[in-house]
XYZ file of N, CA, C and O in Angstrom:
484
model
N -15.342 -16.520 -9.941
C -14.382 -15.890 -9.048
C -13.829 -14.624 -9.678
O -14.033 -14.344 -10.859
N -12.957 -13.694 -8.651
C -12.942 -12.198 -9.471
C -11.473 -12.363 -8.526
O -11.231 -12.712 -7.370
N -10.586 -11.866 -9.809
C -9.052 -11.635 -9.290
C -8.957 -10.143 -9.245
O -9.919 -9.489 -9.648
N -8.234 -9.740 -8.940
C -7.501 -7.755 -8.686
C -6.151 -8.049 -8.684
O -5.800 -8.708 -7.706
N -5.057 -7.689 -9.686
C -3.769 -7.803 -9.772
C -3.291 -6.613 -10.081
O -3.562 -6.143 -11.185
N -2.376 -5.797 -9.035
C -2.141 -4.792 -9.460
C -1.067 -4.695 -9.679
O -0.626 -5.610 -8.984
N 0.275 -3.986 -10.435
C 1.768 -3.946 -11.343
C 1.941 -2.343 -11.058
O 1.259 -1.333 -10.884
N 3.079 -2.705 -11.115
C 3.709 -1.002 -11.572
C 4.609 -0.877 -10.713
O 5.585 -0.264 -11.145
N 4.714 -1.361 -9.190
C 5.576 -0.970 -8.432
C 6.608 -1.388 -8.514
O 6.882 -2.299 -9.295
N 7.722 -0.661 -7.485
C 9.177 -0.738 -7.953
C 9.858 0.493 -7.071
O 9.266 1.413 -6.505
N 11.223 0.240 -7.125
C 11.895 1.041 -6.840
C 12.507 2.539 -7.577
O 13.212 2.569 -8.586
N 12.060 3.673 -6.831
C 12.241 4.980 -7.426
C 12.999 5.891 -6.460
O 12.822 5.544 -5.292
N 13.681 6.806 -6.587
C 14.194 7.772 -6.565
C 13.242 9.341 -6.136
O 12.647 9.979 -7.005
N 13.263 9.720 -4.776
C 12.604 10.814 -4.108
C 12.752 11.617 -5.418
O 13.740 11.652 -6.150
N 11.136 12.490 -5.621
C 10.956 13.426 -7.056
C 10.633 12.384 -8.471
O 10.128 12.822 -9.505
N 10.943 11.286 -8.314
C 10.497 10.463 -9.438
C 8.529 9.936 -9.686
O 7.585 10.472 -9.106
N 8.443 8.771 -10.710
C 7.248 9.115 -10.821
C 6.839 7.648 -11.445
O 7.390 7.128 -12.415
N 5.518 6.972 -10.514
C 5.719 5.873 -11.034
C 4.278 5.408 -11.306
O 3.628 6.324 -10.803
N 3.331 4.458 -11.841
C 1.933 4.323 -12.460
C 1.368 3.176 -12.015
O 1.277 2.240 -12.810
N 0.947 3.048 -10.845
C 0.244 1.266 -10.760
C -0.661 1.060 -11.354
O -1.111 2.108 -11.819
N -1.360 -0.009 -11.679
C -2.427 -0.793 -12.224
C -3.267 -1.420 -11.763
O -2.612 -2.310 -11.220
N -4.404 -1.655 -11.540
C -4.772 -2.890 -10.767
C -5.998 -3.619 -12.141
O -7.010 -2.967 -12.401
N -5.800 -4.583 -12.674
C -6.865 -5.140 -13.344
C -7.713 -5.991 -12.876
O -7.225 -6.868 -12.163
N -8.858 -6.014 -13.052
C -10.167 -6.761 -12.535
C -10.292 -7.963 -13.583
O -10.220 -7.711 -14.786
N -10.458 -9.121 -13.177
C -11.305 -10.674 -14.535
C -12.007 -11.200 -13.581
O -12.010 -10.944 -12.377
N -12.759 -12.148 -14.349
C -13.500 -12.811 -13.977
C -15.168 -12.414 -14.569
O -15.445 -11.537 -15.388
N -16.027 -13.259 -13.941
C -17.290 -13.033 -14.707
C -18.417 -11.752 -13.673
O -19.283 -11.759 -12.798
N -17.514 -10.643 -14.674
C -17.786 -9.342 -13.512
C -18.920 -9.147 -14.559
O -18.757 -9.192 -15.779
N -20.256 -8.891 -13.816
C -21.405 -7.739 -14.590
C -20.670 -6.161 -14.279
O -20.073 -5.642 -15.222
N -20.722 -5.527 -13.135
C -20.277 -4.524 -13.125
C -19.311 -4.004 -11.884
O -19.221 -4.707 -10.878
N -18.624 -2.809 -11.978
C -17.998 -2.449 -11.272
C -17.791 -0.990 -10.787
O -17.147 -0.102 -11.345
N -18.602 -0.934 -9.417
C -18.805 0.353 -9.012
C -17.368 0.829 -8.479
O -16.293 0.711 -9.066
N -17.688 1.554 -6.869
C -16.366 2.132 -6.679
C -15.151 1.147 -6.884
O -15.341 -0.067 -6.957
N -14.017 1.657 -6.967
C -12.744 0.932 -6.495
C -11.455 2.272 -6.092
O -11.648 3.487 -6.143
N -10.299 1.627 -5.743
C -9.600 1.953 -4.473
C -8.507 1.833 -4.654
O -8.081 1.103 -5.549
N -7.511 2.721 -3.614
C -5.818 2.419 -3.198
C -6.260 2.884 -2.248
O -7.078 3.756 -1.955
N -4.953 1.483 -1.270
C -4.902 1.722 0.104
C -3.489 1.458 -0.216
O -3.085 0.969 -1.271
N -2.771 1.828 0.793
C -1.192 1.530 0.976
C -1.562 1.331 2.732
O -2.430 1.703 3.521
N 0.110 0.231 2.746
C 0.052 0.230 4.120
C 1.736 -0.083 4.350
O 2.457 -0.999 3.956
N 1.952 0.956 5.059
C 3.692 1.083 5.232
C 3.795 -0.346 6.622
O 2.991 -0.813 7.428
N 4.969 -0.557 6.339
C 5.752 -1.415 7.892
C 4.980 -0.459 9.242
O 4.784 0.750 9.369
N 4.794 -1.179 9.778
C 4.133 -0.742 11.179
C 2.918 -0.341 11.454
O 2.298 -0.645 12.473
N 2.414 0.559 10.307
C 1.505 1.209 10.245
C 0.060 0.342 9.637
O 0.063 -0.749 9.066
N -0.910 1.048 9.904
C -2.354 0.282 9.536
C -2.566 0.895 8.001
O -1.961 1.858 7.528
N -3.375 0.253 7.481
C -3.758 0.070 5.806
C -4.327 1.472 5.888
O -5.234 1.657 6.700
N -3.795 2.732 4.957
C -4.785 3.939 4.875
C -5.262 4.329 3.766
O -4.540 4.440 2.776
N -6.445 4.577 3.750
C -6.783 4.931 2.141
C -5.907 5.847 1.336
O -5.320 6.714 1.983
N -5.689 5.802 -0.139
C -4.941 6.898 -1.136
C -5.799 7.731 -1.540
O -5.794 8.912 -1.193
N -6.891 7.061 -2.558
C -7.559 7.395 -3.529
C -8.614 6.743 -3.756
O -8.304 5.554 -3.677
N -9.958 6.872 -4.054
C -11.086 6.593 -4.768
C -11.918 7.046 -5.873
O -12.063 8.265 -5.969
N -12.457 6.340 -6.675
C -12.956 6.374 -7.790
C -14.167 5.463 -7.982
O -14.222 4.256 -7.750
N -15.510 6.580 -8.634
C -16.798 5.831 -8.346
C -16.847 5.658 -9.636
O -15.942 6.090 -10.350
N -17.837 5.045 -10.103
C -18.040 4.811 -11.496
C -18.205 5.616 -12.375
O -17.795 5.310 -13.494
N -18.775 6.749 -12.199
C -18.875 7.918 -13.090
C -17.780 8.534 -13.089
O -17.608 9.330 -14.012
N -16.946 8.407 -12.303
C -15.388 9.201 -12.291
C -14.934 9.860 -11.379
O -13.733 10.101 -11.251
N -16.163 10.389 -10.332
C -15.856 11.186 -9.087
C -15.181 10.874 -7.973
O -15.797 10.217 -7.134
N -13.670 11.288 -7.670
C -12.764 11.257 -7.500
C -12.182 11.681 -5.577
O -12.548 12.683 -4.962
N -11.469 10.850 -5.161
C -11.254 11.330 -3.464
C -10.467 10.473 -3.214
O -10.417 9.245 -3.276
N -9.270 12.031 -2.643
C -8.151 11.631 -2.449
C -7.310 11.581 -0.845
O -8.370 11.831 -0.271
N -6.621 11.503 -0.043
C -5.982 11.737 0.988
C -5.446 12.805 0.422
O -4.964 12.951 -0.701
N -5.678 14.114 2.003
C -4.681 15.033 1.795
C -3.077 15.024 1.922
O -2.426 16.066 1.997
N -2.460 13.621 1.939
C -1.148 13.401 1.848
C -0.660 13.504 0.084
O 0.466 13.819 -0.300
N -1.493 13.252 -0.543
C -1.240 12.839 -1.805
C -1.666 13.895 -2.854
O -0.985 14.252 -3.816
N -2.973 14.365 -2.497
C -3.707 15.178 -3.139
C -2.417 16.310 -3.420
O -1.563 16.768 -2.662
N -2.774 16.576 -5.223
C -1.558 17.222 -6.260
C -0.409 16.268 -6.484
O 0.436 16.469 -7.356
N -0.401 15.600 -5.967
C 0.739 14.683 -6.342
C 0.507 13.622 -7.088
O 1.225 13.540 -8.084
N -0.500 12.531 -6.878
C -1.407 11.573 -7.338
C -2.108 11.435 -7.649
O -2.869 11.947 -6.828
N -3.077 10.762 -8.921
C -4.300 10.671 -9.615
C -4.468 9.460 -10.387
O -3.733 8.889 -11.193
N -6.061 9.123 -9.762
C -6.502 7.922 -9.825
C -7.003 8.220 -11.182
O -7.204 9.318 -11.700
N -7.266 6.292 -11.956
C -8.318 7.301 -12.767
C -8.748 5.606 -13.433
O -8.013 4.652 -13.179
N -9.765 5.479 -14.115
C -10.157 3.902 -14.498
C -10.534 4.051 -15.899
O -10.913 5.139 -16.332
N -10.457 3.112 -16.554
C -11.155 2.544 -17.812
C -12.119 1.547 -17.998
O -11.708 0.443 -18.358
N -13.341 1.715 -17.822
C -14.199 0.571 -17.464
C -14.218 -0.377 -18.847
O -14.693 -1.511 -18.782
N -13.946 -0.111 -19.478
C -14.025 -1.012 -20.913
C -12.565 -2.024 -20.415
O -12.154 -2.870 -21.210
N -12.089 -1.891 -19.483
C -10.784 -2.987 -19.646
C -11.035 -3.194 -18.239
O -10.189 -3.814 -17.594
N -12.247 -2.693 -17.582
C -11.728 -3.146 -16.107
C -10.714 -2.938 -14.918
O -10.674 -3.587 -13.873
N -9.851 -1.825 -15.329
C -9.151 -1.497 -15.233
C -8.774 -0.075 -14.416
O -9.384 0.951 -14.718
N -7.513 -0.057 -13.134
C -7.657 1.790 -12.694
C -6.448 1.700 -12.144
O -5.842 0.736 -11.676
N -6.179 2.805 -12.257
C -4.492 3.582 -12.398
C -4.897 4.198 -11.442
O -6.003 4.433 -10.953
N -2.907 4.670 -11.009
C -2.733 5.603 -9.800
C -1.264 5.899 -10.314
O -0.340 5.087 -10.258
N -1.174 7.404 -10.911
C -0.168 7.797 -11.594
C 0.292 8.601 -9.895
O -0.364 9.140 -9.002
N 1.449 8.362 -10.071
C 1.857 8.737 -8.806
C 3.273 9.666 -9.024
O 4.308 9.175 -9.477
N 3.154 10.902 -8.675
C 4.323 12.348 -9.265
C 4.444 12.514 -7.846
O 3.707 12.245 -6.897
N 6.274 13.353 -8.037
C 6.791 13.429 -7.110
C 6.413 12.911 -5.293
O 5.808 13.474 -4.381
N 7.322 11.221 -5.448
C 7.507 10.386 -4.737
C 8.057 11.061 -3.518
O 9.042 11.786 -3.657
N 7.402 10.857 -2.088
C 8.367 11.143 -1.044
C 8.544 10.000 -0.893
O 7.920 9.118 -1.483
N 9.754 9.770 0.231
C 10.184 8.134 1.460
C 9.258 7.637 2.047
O 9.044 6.429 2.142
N 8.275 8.971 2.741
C 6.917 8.995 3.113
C 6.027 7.849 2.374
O 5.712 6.895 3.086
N 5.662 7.845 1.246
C 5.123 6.936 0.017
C 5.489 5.598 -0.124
O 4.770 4.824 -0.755
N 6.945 5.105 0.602
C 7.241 3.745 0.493
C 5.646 3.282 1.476
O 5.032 3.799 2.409
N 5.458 1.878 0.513
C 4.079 1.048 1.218
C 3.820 -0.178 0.263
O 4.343 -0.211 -0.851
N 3.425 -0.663 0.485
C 2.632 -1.383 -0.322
C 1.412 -1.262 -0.045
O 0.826 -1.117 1.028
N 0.858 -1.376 -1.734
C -0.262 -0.503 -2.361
C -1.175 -1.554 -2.405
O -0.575 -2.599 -2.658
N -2.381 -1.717 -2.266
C -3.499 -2.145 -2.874
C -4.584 -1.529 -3.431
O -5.075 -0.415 -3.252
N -4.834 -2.324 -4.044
C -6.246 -1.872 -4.713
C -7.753 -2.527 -4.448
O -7.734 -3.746 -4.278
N -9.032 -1.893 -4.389
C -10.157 -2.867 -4.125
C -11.149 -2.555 -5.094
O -10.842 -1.794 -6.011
N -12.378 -3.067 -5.019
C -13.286 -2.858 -6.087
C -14.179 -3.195 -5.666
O -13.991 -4.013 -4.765
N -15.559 -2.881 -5.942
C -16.930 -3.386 -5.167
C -17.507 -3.519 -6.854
O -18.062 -2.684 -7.568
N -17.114 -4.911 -7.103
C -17.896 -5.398 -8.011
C -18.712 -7.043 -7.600
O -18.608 -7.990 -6.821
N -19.772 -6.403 -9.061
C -20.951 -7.828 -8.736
C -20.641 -8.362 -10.095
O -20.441 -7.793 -11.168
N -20.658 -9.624 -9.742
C -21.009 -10.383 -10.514
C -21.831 -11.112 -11.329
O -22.882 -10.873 -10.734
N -22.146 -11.803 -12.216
C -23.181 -12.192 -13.001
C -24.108 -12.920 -12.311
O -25.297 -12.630 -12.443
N -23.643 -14.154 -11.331
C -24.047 -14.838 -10.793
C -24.788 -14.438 -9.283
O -25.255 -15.209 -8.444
N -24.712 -12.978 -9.269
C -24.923 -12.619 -8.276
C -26.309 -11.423 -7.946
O -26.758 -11.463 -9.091
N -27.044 -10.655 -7.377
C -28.015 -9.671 -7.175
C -26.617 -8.716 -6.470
O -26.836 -7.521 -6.673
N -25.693 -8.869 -5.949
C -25.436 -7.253 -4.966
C -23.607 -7.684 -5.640
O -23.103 -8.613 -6.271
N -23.063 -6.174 -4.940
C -21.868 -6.233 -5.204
C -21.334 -6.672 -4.005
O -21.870 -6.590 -2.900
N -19.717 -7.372 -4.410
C -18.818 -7.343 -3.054
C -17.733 -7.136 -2.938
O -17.119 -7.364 -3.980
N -16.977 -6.701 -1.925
C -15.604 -5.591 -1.998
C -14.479 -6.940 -2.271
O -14.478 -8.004 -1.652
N -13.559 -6.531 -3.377
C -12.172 -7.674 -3.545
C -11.072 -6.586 -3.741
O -10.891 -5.511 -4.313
N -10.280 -7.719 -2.730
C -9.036 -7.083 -2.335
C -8.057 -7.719 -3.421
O -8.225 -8.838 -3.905
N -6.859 -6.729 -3.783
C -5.586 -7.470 -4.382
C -4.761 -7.855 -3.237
O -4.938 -7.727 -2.026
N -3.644 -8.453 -4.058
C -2.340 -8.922 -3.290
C -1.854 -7.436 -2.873
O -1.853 -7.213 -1.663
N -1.460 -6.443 -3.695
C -0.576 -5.556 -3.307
C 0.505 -5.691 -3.781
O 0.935 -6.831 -3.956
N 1.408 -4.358 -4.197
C 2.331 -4.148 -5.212
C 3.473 -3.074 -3.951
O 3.076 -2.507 -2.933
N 4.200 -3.090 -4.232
C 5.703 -2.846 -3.475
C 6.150 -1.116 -3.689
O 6.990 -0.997 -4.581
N 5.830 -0.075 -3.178
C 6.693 0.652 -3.721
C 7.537 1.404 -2.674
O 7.241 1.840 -1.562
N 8.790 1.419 -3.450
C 9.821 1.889 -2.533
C 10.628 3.169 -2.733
O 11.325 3.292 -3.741
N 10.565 4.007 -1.921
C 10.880 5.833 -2.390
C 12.614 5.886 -1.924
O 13.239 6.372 -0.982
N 12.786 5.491 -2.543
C 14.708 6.094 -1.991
C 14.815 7.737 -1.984
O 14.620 8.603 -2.837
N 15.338 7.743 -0.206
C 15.851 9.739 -0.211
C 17.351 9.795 -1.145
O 17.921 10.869 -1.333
């Protein structure tokens, strides 16, 4: 089985600046793209950011200059440093990953729980 737990969120202050996480376990062979989606109250889940395995990078033009994804494949691991917060930005965040496993021939997309963040004006 393959968990995605992502941390960092919290409550910030419009202009502040905050770093989620999402870590990957389990008995992963590898791990191609992975992801932030946020999805505010009301609204449907929209992509943030993506990141392929080599590093090549795509962002929403809501975010783009403000936010940057970025991974460490030796820990399994991918960030979303997130600079100057609008109210706009309150959501909760997820993260995904299209990894395969050992036990497996193909990859498959895993979702996290999702992490909280909240932009005070």
């Amino acid at each position: 089985q393959v968990q995605l737990v992502e941390s960092g969120g919290g409550l910030v202050q419009a202009g502040g600046s905050l770093r989620l996480s999402c870590a990957a376990s389990g008995s992963i062979f590898s791990i191609n793209a992975m992801g932030w989606y946020r999805q505010a109250p009301g609204n449907q889940r929209e992509l943030v950011a993506t990141i392929a395995s080599g590093g090549s990078t795509n962002y929403a033009d809501s975010v783009k200059g403000r936010f940057t994804i970025s991974r460490d494949n030796a820990k399994n691991t991918m960030y979303l440093q997130m600079n100057s917060l609008k109210p706009e930005d309150t959501a909760v965040y997820y993260c995904n990953a299209d990894i395969r496993l050992y036990s497996l021939s193909y990859a498959k997309r895993y979702w996290g729980k999702g992490t909280l963040v909240t932009v005070s004006s």
